Amino acid sequence: MRLEGALEDQAIDPHADLMYGIEELQEARPNYDQAARYYDGKVPEVFTSTRIRRALRAHDIDFDLNFAKTPVDAVTDRLEIAGITGQNDDETALISKVWQDNQLDLELPDLFRRAGEFGDAYLMVLPVEDEDGTVVRVEMFYNSPQTVRVIYDEENPRRKRLTIKRWCDGPYQRAELLYDGWTERWTTGKNSSGEQARDWFHWLADEEDPESWKIDNDWGEQPVFHFRTDRPYGTPEHYGAYGPQNAITKLQSTHMGTVDYQGFPQRYALTETATTDTSDLEPGDFADDDWPLSEQGVGPSDSGDDSSLKAGPGELMLLRGFKQVGQFDAAQPGVFLDPILFNVRAMAVICTTPLHLFDPSGEQPSGQSVRAQDAPFTKKVGNRQLSYGATLREAFTFALRRLGIANPVVTVHWKPAETIDDVEGWQTVKAKIEAGVPRRQALIEAGYRAEQVDLWLAGTDDAELQRRVDVLASLADSAQKLGSAATLGVITSEQVAALLSGTIDDLEALAQAQEEG
């Protein structure tokens, strides 16, 4: 009986879900803030020396080498949507209109980047109605996981129990709770922190309607779509880079601290006991005091009277009272640069990101070596395409339903995460076909979309396809050899470009003539 009473009390508590959602947001927020700092390169170095920490803080000095963002950007760069289609031309045209109305060619890449940066990102899909209540368009926009969180059903983790969105609106705290059939609007009073349930009140959409804080709908689902790198909540793509990035920041800052000593070495002079006397310095000599400036702002260094010692052939430097002089050697750059390179390699391994993506200007592998190194990364990109594609399909299905399509079927097409475009790759494709692998399968394994391959193969017999593959392999081999010749100076780069361009034009003209014939 007591359990039933407790459940009944909870059911009638109007603030229960609100405060639970706020608590979930607050617990998750520090991890998202940390992910943003590492992506932006704003994580400070941890100094064991309090004196050095105070000195750098006072002068606002940093020497950022932010490699931690690379695992995020590398995945985002491979996530390109080739198109989104419906089951007929009308649905596809409607999808195209939604895409253009919401500038999704700009919005979605940012959404994918944020999903990689935080591990989670949310796409809001809100119908816009006219005065008659007819949906005239659908708005799609990104929301940060720092302010939005989907709460999943504990019994069925794939089911959204509710979504909370909380934000600051001037002196007020605002919140919305989104359910499958309605939305609740909440607000605080002025300058309230919103930490307690008593701080929150109904936020009326219409001041004359006391029930307008609750907005009913017939959607049957929440207009929030969760893009994530894992389930139920994601992990930042660069999470494994935190430790190596800390080490790199420490090494780089310390290295920069030694640069002054490399440019201006610290010197020393050893003296015999009781023989050094600097009390009778010549007028042109200087002691350890600061050099006073004259009325014209000219100091000893500017006048050329710093010292009576002269450097030059045949000159003799006489130092009174010193038996030996020298300088302290600064730390060698390799002491810092070698560990930095190690940590970059560690970051690449931990984050499943090819090492050559961290240094595009360095020595780059080619051909089969690149594909072997990229294989785990390509698989990771493929997993993101599956996850993000499923969520994007749900979002467009929801949008089409709101626009009057009863049972829409949406398909998301991705550009290949990797395609073969080098001589070794095409030679491999040719070898596969000669070994008996179906041509369609060989081209799909080369990274081309199935619908592209089907279009290419339409009306093309096996002999013609074999000829095209041979041409591509020969062209790639010729391009490689011409590139080597240009490197040796046998032919210029402009001549190479002209030859290849002319050859490609001739091949295109020949192909077109064959198709017309």
XYZ file of N, CA and C in Angstrom, residues 102-348:
741
model
N 15.458 24.771 -45.209
C 16.218 24.748 -43.956
C 17.727 24.814 -44.164
N 18.147 25.030 -45.434
C 19.577 25.144 -45.753
C 20.358 23.981 -45.144
N 19.876 22.780 -45.380
C 20.479 21.610 -44.749
C 21.857 21.282 -45.294
N 22.197 21.832 -46.466
C 23.562 21.644 -46.936
C 24.555 22.333 -46.017
N 24.105 23.320 -45.242
C 24.945 23.975 -44.234
C 24.659 23.433 -42.839
N 23.405 23.132 -42.549
C 22.998 22.724 -41.203
C 23.493 21.327 -40.844
N 23.386 20.382 -41.778
C 23.722 19.000 -41.448
C 25.217 18.783 -41.208
N 26.131 19.353 -42.012
C 27.551 19.186 -41.678
C 27.886 19.707 -40.289
N 27.276 20.831 -39.893
C 27.503 21.341 -38.542
C 26.917 20.389 -37.500
N 25.763 19.815 -37.791
C 25.156 18.844 -36.883
C 26.061 17.630 -36.709
N 26.616 17.108 -37.809
C 27.499 15.944 -37.728
C 28.769 16.284 -36.946
N 29.288 17.498 -37.149
C 30.495 17.889 -36.408
C 30.218 17.982 -34.917
N 29.070 18.555 -34.566
C 28.725 18.664 -33.149
C 28.484 17.292 -32.535
N 27.887 16.379 -33.309
C 27.688 15.024 -32.804
C 29.029 14.356 -32.517
N 30.029 14.619 -33.377
C 31.358 14.078 -33.114
C 32.050 14.767 -31.955
N 31.832 16.069 -31.838
C 32.477 16.844 -30.763
C 31.936 16.463 -29.392
N 30.610 16.352 -29.280
C 29.988 16.064 -27.982
C 29.640 14.585 -27.798
N 29.552 13.842 -28.889
C 29.027 12.488 -28.819
C 27.533 12.448 -29.020
N 26.855 13.579 -28.814
C 25.407 13.702 -28.970
C 25.083 15.025 -29.648
N 24.025 15.024 -30.444
C 23.504 16.254 -31.050
C 22.033 16.017 -31.355
N 21.249 17.087 -31.333
C 19.802 16.951 -31.503
C 19.323 17.816 -32.672
N 18.426 17.230 -33.454
C 17.800 17.942 -34.562
C 16.331 18.145 -34.212
N 15.923 19.411 -34.080
C 14.530 19.747 -33.829
C 13.791 19.832 -35.172
N 12.610 19.220 -35.242
C 11.789 19.253 -36.445
C 10.412 19.759 -36.032
N 10.128 21.029 -36.314
C 8.902 21.665 -35.828
C 8.016 22.105 -36.986
N 6.779 21.608 -37.040
C 5.840 22.047 -38.078
C 5.405 23.495 -37.834
N 5.225 24.231 -38.905
C 4.744 25.614 -38.845
C 3.384 25.663 -39.528
N 2.368 26.129 -38.802
C 1.001 26.135 -39.314
C 0.568 27.541 -39.720
N -0.386 27.606 -40.638
C -0.972 28.892 -40.991
C -2.163 29.160 -40.080
N -2.940 30.176 -40.365
C -4.059 30.554 -39.504
C -5.142 29.478 -39.448
N -5.231 28.655 -40.481
C -6.250 27.607 -40.517
C -5.773 26.315 -39.851
N -4.539 26.304 -39.344
C -4.021 25.093 -38.708
C -3.393 24.111 -39.674
N -3.212 24.526 -40.924
C -2.581 23.655 -41.915
C -1.068 23.844 -41.874
N -0.341 22.737 -41.863
C 1.124 22.803 -41.846
C 1.605 23.251 -43.219
N 2.317 24.362 -43.239
C 2.786 24.922 -44.510
C 4.274 24.663 -44.748
N 4.996 24.434 -43.682
C 6.411 24.109 -43.829
C 6.895 23.451 -42.533
N 8.106 22.937 -42.604
C 8.709 22.284 -41.446
C 10.077 22.907 -41.209
N 10.338 23.304 -39.975
C 11.631 23.882 -39.624
C 12.518 22.820 -38.970
N 13.752 22.740 -39.447
C 14.745 21.813 -38.893
C 15.950 22.617 -38.449
N 16.417 22.386 -37.214
C 17.587 23.111 -36.721
C 18.253 22.320 -35.602
N 19.548 22.569 -35.464
C 20.377 21.881 -34.469
C 20.150 22.446 -33.077
N 20.174 21.566 -32.075
C 20.180 21.963 -30.671
C 21.320 21.253 -29.956
N 21.981 21.975 -29.060
C 23.151 21.445 -28.365
C 22.742 20.504 -27.234
N 23.503 19.443 -27.004
C 23.242 18.571 -25.852
C 23.538 19.262 -24.526
N 24.150 20.443 -24.581
C 24.357 21.206 -23.348
C 23.056 21.797 -22.825
N 22.041 21.892 -23.698
C 20.757 22.475 -23.288
C 19.576 21.537 -23.538
N 19.784 20.451 -24.260
C 18.704 19.511 -24.588
C 19.155 18.106 -24.225
N 18.207 17.314 -23.727
C 18.531 15.919 -23.425
C 17.273 15.064 -23.559
N 17.417 13.961 -24.291
C 16.347 12.979 -24.394
C 16.494 11.994 -23.237
N 15.397 11.763 -22.529
C 15.370 10.786 -21.441
C 14.692 9.529 -21.974
N 15.399 8.408 -21.950
C 14.877 7.174 -22.509
C 14.181 6.330 -21.440
N 13.237 5.527 -21.914
C 12.497 4.625 -21.038
C 13.443 3.535 -20.538
N 13.470 3.325 -19.244
C 14.380 2.327 -18.685
C 13.976 0.917 -19.113
N 12.690 0.684 -19.317
C 12.239 -0.643 -19.736
C 12.541 -0.901 -21.201
N 12.402 0.120 -22.025
C 12.693 0.015 -23.458
C 13.616 1.163 -23.843
N 14.941 0.945 -23.831
C 15.899 2.040 -24.054
C 15.791 2.693 -25.422
N 15.082 2.089 -26.353
C 14.920 2.716 -27.669
C 13.743 3.679 -27.700
N 12.943 3.677 -26.668
C 11.757 4.533 -26.617
C 12.068 5.812 -25.849
N 11.700 6.954 -26.441
C 11.896 8.233 -25.775
C 10.778 8.439 -24.744
N 11.187 8.571 -23.491
C 10.182 8.853 -22.466
C 9.764 10.318 -22.513
N 10.760 11.200 -22.582
C 10.497 12.631 -22.700
C 11.779 13.325 -23.136
N 11.637 14.570 -23.545
C 12.791 15.403 -23.895
C 12.684 16.706 -23.121
N 13.802 17.136 -22.533
C 13.827 18.413 -21.838
C 14.748 19.377 -22.575
N 14.301 20.616 -22.673
C 15.127 21.694 -23.215
C 15.087 22.840 -22.216
N 16.269 23.271 -21.788
C 16.358 24.362 -20.813
C 17.326 25.414 -21.330
N 16.948 26.685 -21.179
C 17.822 27.757 -21.632
C 17.566 29.015 -20.806
N 18.477 29.970 -20.944
C 18.370 31.236 -20.227
C 17.810 32.288 -21.177
N 16.785 32.985 -20.708
C 16.140 34.037 -21.503
C 16.166 35.319 -20.679
N 17.275 36.073 -20.777
C 17.426 37.280 -19.962
C 17.456 36.915 -18.487
N 16.612 37.520 -17.680
C 16.611 37.225 -16.238
C 15.831 35.960 -15.884
N 15.270 35.282 -16.904
C 14.427 34.126 -16.654
C 15.134 32.835 -17.085
N 14.763 31.744 -16.431
C 15.124 30.413 -16.872
C 13.888 29.799 -17.537
N 14.058 29.272 -18.743
C 12.945 28.658 -19.453
C 13.206 27.163 -19.611
N 12.109 26.406 -19.710
C 12.233 24.968 -19.931
C 10.998 24.475 -20.669
N 11.212 23.481 -21.506
C 10.115 22.791 -22.179
C 10.287 21.297 -21.997
N 9.195 20.618 -21.719
C 9.166 19.163 -21.660
C 8.348 18.681 -22.846
N 8.940 17.847 -23.683
C 8.266 17.359 -24.884
C 7.916 15.891 -24.701
N 6.640 15.587 -24.867
C 6.140 14.219 -24.781
C 5.603 13.812 -26.153
N 5.116 12.572 -26.244
C 4.622 12.079 -27.532
C 3.384 12.836 -28.010
N 2.565 13.342 -27.089
C 1.326 13.983 -27.501
C 1.143 15.401 -27.025
N 2.109 15.956 -26.335
C 1.964 17.319 -25.860
C 3.320 17.901 -25.454
N 3.339 19.207 -25.252
C 4.531 19.937 -24.806
C 4.153 20.798 -23.615
N 5.001 20.777 -22.568
C 4.784 21.602 -21.383
C 5.807 22.728 -21.357
N 5.351 23.934 -21.004
C 6.204 25.125 -20.964
C 6.338 25.593 -19.516
N 7.612 25.796 -19.092
C 7.879 26.196 -17.715
C 8.809 27.406 -17.708
N 8.698 28.209 -16.647
C 9.560 29.383 -16.491
C 9.778 29.660 -15.016
N 10.835 30.416 -14.726
C 11.096 30.874 -13.364
C 10.754 32.352 -13.265
N 10.804 32.869 -12.049
C 10.708 34.302 -11.867
C 12.025 34.962 -12.235
N 12.080 36.273 -12.138
C 13.293 37.005 -12.481
C 14.438 36.623 -11.553
N 15.627 36.439 -12.185
C 16.876 36.208 -11.450
C 16.793 35.004 -10.515
N 16.022 34.008 -10.889
C 15.941 32.779 -10.108
C 16.862 31.736 -10.731
N 17.513 30.950 -9.894
C 18.444 29.947 -10.396
C 17.726 28.726 -10.956
N 16.500 28.481 -10.535
C 15.752 27.323 -11.007
C 16.236 26.016 -10.434
N 16.926 26.065 -9.302
C 17.459 24.844 -8.709
C 16.407 24.073 -7.919
N 15.374 24.758 -7.481
C 14.336 24.127 -6.665
C 13.026 24.064 -7.441
N 12.217 23.055 -7.102
C 10.936 22.892 -7.791
C 10.044 24.109 -7.599
N 10.132 24.730 -6.425
C 9.278 25.891 -6.159
C 9.652 27.107 -7.003
N 10.821 27.054 -7.668
C 11.235 28.176 -8.518
C 10.487 28.200 -9.853
N 9.831 27.094 -10.211
C 9.274 26.960 -11.550
C 7.762 27.143 -11.558
N 7.284 27.825 -12.613
C 5.861 28.096 -12.781
C 5.474 27.799 -14.228
N 4.184 27.681 -14.452
C 3.691 27.484 -15.813
C 4.009 28.720 -16.659
N 4.464 28.476 -17.877
C 4.819 29.551 -18.804
C 3.730 29.602 -19.878
N 2.896 30.590 -19.789
C 1.730 30.674 -20.655
C 2.098 31.179 -22.041
N 1.576 30.494 -23.047
C 1.744 30.975 -24.419
C 0.775 32.107 -24.715
N -0.365 32.105 -24.025
C -1.383 33.140 -24.159
C -1.767 33.593 -22.759
N -1.503 34.851 -22.428
C -1.741 35.342 -21.079
C -3.213 35.245 -20.676
N -4.099 35.212 -21.640
C -5.526 35.136 -21.328
C -6.030 33.693 -21.211
N -5.158 32.735 -21.498
C -5.543 31.325 -21.425
C -4.668 30.626 -20.387
N -5.203 30.329 -19.205
C -4.397 29.722 -18.143
C -3.922 28.304 -18.446
N -4.480 27.680 -19.483
C -4.079 26.323 -19.843
C -3.096 26.302 -21.024
N -2.674 27.479 -21.477
C -1.828 27.529 -22.673
C -0.379 27.149 -22.400
N -0.049 26.821 -21.150
C 1.295 26.328 -20.839
C 1.477 24.890 -21.337
N 0.375 24.214 -21.629
C 0.403 22.846 -22.134
C -0.189 22.846 -23.536
N 0.629 22.418 -24.513
C 0.224 22.450 -25.918
C 0.076 21.017 -26.416
N -1.144 20.639 -26.737
C -1.407 19.290 -27.231
C -1.120 19.205 -28.726
N -0.792 17.990 -29.186
C -0.612 17.731 -30.612
C -1.002 16.286 -30.909
N -1.155 15.982 -32.164
C -1.534 14.629 -32.575
C -0.391 13.914 -33.290
N 0.837 14.303 -32.983
C 1.985 13.734 -33.679
C 2.241 12.273 -33.285
N 2.040 11.972 -32.009
C 2.316 10.620 -31.545
C 3.792 10.330 -31.347
N 4.621 11.329 -31.479
C 6.056 11.182 -31.242
C 6.658 12.555 -30.970
N 7.835 12.554 -30.400
C 8.491 13.808 -30.029
C 9.275 14.351 -31.219
N 9.234 15.656 -31.443
C 9.891 16.246 -32.627
C 11.384 16.491 -32.412
N 12.047 15.579 -31.723
C 13.469 15.703 -31.417
C 14.156 14.422 -31.865
N 15.263 14.550 -32.596
C 15.928 13.386 -33.161
C 17.396 13.409 -32.748
N 17.803 12.304 -32.134
C 19.060 12.211 -31.404
C 20.133 11.572 -32.284
N 21.129 12.354 -32.681
C 22.301 11.852 -33.394
C 23.378 11.550 -32.355
N 23.927 10.348 -32.378
C 24.836 9.926 -31.313
C 25.851 8.918 -31.836
N 26.989 8.877 -31.212
C 28.045 7.950 -31.605
C 27.930 6.618 -30.897
N 27.060 6.530 -29.908
C 26.844 5.294 -29.170
C 25.452 5.345 -28.569
N 25.034 4.284 -27.920
C 23.704 4.227 -27.316
C 23.828 3.860 -25.841
N 22.979 4.453 -24.978
C 21.930 5.430 -25.282
C 22.482 6.835 -25.520
N 23.681 7.119 -24.999
C 24.305 8.423 -25.229
C 25.709 8.196 -25.767
N 26.162 9.136 -26.577
C 27.414 8.949 -27.286
C 28.636 9.364 -26.495
N 29.782 9.073 -27.094
C 31.092 9.463 -26.564
C 31.774 10.344 -27.606
N 32.382 11.449 -27.219
C 33.057 12.304 -28.204
C 34.080 11.527 -29.021
N 34.172 11.855 -30.299
C 35.143 11.177 -31.162
C 36.566 11.359 -30.644
N 36.822 12.483 -29.990
C 38.183 12.786 -29.536
C 38.381 12.502 -28.056
N 37.494 11.708 -27.457
C 37.613 11.434 -26.015
C 38.969 10.810 -25.682
N 39.422 9.887 -26.528
C 40.719 9.257 -26.284
C 41.898 10.181 -26.503
N 41.645 11.375 -27.051
C 42.733 12.330 -27.307
C 42.999 13.236 -26.113
N 42.161 13.174 -25.079
C 42.326 14.095 -23.951
C 43.707 13.946 -23.308
N 44.077 12.711 -22.974
C 45.362 12.493 -22.304
C 46.547 12.905 -23.152
N 46.655 12.390 -24.406
C 47.762 12.834 -25.260
C 47.785 14.340 -25.486
N 46.622 14.973 -25.596
C 46.596 16.417 -25.802
C 47.134 17.148 -24.584
N 46.819 16.659 -23.383
C 47.391 17.268 -22.165
C 48.913 17.212 -22.196
N 49.446 16.043 -22.602
C 50.899 15.898 -22.663
C 51.499 16.822 -23.718
N 50.850 16.933 -24.877
C 51.350 17.807 -25.945
C 51.344 19.263 -25.494
N 50.257 19.682 -24.835
C 50.181 21.065 -24.358
C 51.291 21.350 -23.356
N 51.535 20.405 -22.463
C 52.594 20.575 -21.464
C 53.960 20.672 -22.136
N 54.226 19.756 -23.063
C 55.530 19.741 -23.726
C 55.740 20.994 -24.569
N 54.719 21.428 -25.283
C 54.854 22.601 -26.142
C 55.086 23.862 -25.327
N 54.345 24.029 -24.246
C 54.514 25.230 -23.425
C 55.904 25.255 -22.787
N 56.335 24.095 -22.305
C 57.659 24.039 -21.684
C 58.750 24.276 -22.720
N 58.545 23.722 -23.920
C 59.511 23.944 -24.992
C 59.636 25.428 -25.318
N 58.505 26.122 -25.407
C 58.541 27.549 -25.694
C 59.244 28.323 -24.581
N 59.187 27.801 -23.366
C 59.891 28.453 -22.272
C 61.398 28.368 -22.398
N 61.886 27.358 -23.131
C 63.331 27.212 -23.313
C 63.849 27.974 -24.530
N 62.948 28.446 -25.386
C 63.383 29.136 -26.602
C 64.160 30.407 -26.261
N 63.738 31.112 -25.221
C 64.458 32.314 -24.808
C 65.909 31.993 -24.470
N 66.118 30.843 -23.837
C 67.477 30.472 -23.460
C 68.296 30.036 -24.666
N 67.621 29.535 -25.728
C 68.331 29.188 -26.947
C 68.727 30.440 -27.722
N 67.849 31.434 -27.724
C 68.161 32.681 -28.421
C 69.083 33.585 -27.618
N 68.925 33.573 -26.295
C 69.728 34.415 -25.402
C 70.268 33.530 -24.279
N 71.373 32.833 -24.533
C 71.879 31.863 -23.551
C 72.198 32.528 -22.210
N 71.973 31.790 -21.150
C 72.347 32.262 -19.813
C 73.842 32.018 -19.631
N 74.597 33.089 -19.244
C 76.058 33.022 -19.202
C 76.561 33.068 -17.761
N 77.800 32.712 -17.624
C 78.410 32.755 -16.290
C 79.871 33.183 -16.440
N 80.437 33.684 -15.329
C 81.858 34.059 -15.271
C 82.406 33.621 -13.926
N 83.509 32.837 -13.925
C 84.148 32.372 -12.705
C 85.289 33.331 -12.360
N 85.403 33.669 -11.091
C 86.426 34.628 -10.661
C 87.353 33.991 -9.646
N 88.567 34.542 -9.593
C 89.479 34.185 -8.501
C 89.017 34.898 -7.234
N 89.239 34.293 -6.119
C 88.811 34.874 -4.850
C 89.452 36.231 -4.629
N 88.593 37.216 -4.333
C 89.026 38.574 -3.949
C 89.828 39.265 -5.030
N 89.600 38.915 -6.286
C 90.344 39.608 -7.341
C 89.432 40.434 -8.251
N 88.157 40.158 -8.172
C 87.251 40.875 -9.071
C 86.841 42.194 -8.460
N 87.049 43.238 -9.198
C 86.677 44.574 -8.714
C 85.990 45.313 -9.853
N 84.728 45.572 -9.677
C 83.964 46.279 -10.717
C 83.593 47.687 -10.287
N 84.291 48.183 -9.262
C 83.922 49.504 -8.753
C 84.441 50.622 -9.629
N 85.480 50.345 -10.454
C 86.057 51.412 -11.274
C 85.765 51.173 -12.752
N 84.481 50.902 -13.043
C 84.109 50.672 -14.440
C 84.392 51.910 -15.263
N 84.821 51.674 -16.448
C 85.041 52.767 -17.384
C 83.689 53.443 -17.687
N 83.685 54.669 -18.128
C 82.415 55.355 -18.445
C 81.563 54.578 -19.455
N 82.210 53.833 -20.346
C 81.435 53.110 -21.354
C 80.951 51.761 -20.882
N 81.428 51.283 -19.709
C 81.013 49.979 -19.214
C 79.654 50.085 -18.545
N 79.037 48.923 -18.256
C 77.750 48.940 -17.569
C 77.732 47.855 -16.509
N 76.963 48.109 -15.452
C 76.806 47.141 -14.377
C 75.468 46.417 -14.552
N 74.959 45.786 -13.465
C 73.734 44.999 -13.550
C 72.480 45.845 -13.431
N 72.668 47.171 -13.124
C 71.485 48.011 -12.984
C 70.833 48.238 -14.350
N 69.570 48.634 -14.302
C 68.882 48.963 -15.554
C 69.553 50.171 -16.195
N 69.622 50.126 -17.541
C 70.218 51.247 -18.255
C 69.266 52.422 -18.244
N 69.698 53.596 -17.716
C 68.802 54.766 -17.749
C 68.751 55.348 -19.150
N 67.583 55.780 -19.532
C 67.438 56.424 -20.826
C 67.747 57.910 -20.711
N 68.312 58.469 -21.728
C 68.575 59.901 -21.740
C 67.287 60.642 -22.038
N 67.368 61.937 -22.048
C 66.184 62.737 -22.332
C 65.662 62.468 -23.733
N 66.547 62.076 -24.638
C 66.115 61.788 -26.009
C 65.660 60.341 -26.169
N 65.641 59.550 -25.056
C 65.218 58.159 -25.130
C 66.271 57.244 -25.705
N 67.540 57.629 -25.628
C 68.625 56.817 -26.174
C 69.403 56.210 -25.033
N 69.616 54.882 -25.081
C 70.372 54.200 -24.049
C 71.752 53.851 -24.528
N 72.554 53.200 -23.685
C 73.935 52.853 -24.060
C 74.009 52.013 -25.323
N 73.037 51.045 -25.483
C 73.106 50.191 -26.670
C 72.930 50.993 -27.942
N 72.136 52.076 -27.840
C 71.889 52.888 -29.027
C 73.086 53.770 -29.375
N 73.873 54.118 -28.358
C 74.988 55.044 -28.596
C 76.256 54.337 -29.041
N 76.308 52.971 -28.877
C 77.511 52.256 -29.249
C 78.578 52.284 -28.182
N 78.275 52.768 -26.968
C 79.274 52.864 -25.896
C 79.043 51.823 -24.819
N 78.488 50.652 -25.177
C 78.164 49.646 -24.170
C 79.418 49.128 -23.474
N 80.473 48.902 -24.209
C 81.660 48.297 -23.620
C 82.889 48.709 -24.411
N 84.052 48.648 -23.729
C 85.305 48.949 -24.419
C 85.840 47.746 -25.174
N 85.199 46.576 -25.015
C 85.630 45.368 -25.722
C 85.180 45.449 -27.168
N 86.078 45.137 -28.075
C 85.781 45.192 -29.496
C 85.951 43.814 -30.108
N 84.947 43.394 -30.882
C 85.026 42.119 -31.573
C 85.480 42.354 -32.999
N 86.397 41.496 -33.476
C 86.868 41.633 -34.842
C 88.196 40.948 -35.017
N 88.633 40.762 -36.266
C 89.923 40.115 -36.521
C 91.071 40.897 -35.897
N 91.963 40.210 -35.195
C 93.129 40.843 -34.596
C 92.866 41.564 -33.296
N 91.595 41.608 -32.850
C 91.287 42.298 -31.601
C 91.571 41.382 -30.412
N 91.916 41.993 -29.297
C 92.170 41.260 -28.066
C 91.178 41.719 -27.012
N 90.388 40.754 -26.446
C 89.437 41.055 -25.380
C 90.094 40.738 -24.046
N 90.236 41.756 -23.186
C 90.853 41.585 -21.883
C 89.782 41.719 -20.801
N 89.517 40.630 -20.064
C 88.527 40.613 -18.992
C 89.282 40.634 -17.665
N 89.048 41.664 -16.873
C 89.772 41.814 -15.607
C 89.116 40.980 -14.512
N 89.884 40.216 -13.806
C 89.430 39.523 -12.613
C 88.655 38.241 -12.862
N 88.384 37.876 -14.123
C 87.665 36.642 -14.405
C 88.649 35.596 -14.903
N 88.551 34.387 -14.368
C 89.447 33.327 -14.832
C 88.811 32.456 -15.915
N 87.431 32.495 -16.024
C 86.775 31.669 -17.025
C 85.364 32.183 -17.265
N 84.940 32.147 -18.514
C 83.560 32.519 -18.842
C 82.939 31.386 -19.651
N 81.618 31.362 -19.697
C 80.916 30.322 -20.450
C 79.426 30.589 -20.445
N 78.648 29.638 -20.924
C 77.196 29.782 -20.935
C 76.552 28.420 -20.674
N 75.355 28.451 -20.120
C 74.593 27.231 -19.866
C 73.827 26.866 -21.139
N 73.936 25.617 -21.540
C 73.228 25.168 -22.735
C 71.746 24.984 -22.434
N 70.902 25.464 -23.354
C 69.456 25.270 -23.221
C 69.094 23.837 -23.584
N 67.910 23.410 -23.154
C 67.439 22.062 -23.473
C 67.312 21.903 -24.991
N 67.696 20.739 -25.491
C 67.608 20.475 -26.919
C 66.148 20.331 -27.358
N 65.758 20.848 -28.525
C 64.359 20.755 -28.980
C 63.844 19.324 -29.042
N 64.724 18.379 -29.369
C 64.291 16.992 -29.464
C 63.752 16.425 -28.169
N 64.185 17.001 -27.053
C 63.683 16.547 -25.756
C 62.164 16.737 -25.680
N 61.649 17.739 -26.370
C 60.214 18.028 -26.351
C 59.507 17.517 -27.608
N 60.160 17.681 -28.767
C 59.486 17.338 -30.018
C 59.286 15.838 -30.172
N 60.240 15.032 -29.747
C 60.083 13.583 -29.864
C 58.898 13.071 -29.046
N 58.736 13.476 -27.781
C 57.536 13.047 -27.051
C 56.238 13.587 -27.649
N 56.281 14.782 -28.243
C 55.071 15.304 -28.894
C 54.660 14.383 -30.035
N 55.628 13.963 -30.857
C 55.315 13.055 -31.964
C 54.788 11.724 -31.448
N 55.355 11.244 -30.343
C 54.855 9.991 -29.755
C 53.394 10.139 -29.341
N 53.063 11.249 -28.714
C 51.695 11.442 -28.251
C 50.721 11.618 -29.413
N 51.179 12.216 -30.513
C 50.327 12.306 -31.696
C 50.045 10.909 -32.243
N 51.072 10.061 -32.284
C 50.858 8.686 -32.748
C 49.914 7.936 -31.818
N 50.092 8.144 -30.505
C 49.189 7.496 -29.545
C 47.752 7.972 -29.748
N 47.584 9.253 -30.006
C 46.257 9.808 -30.236
C 45.617 9.171 -31.467
N 46.407 8.986 -32.518
C 45.885 8.379 -33.742
C 45.405 6.957 -33.491
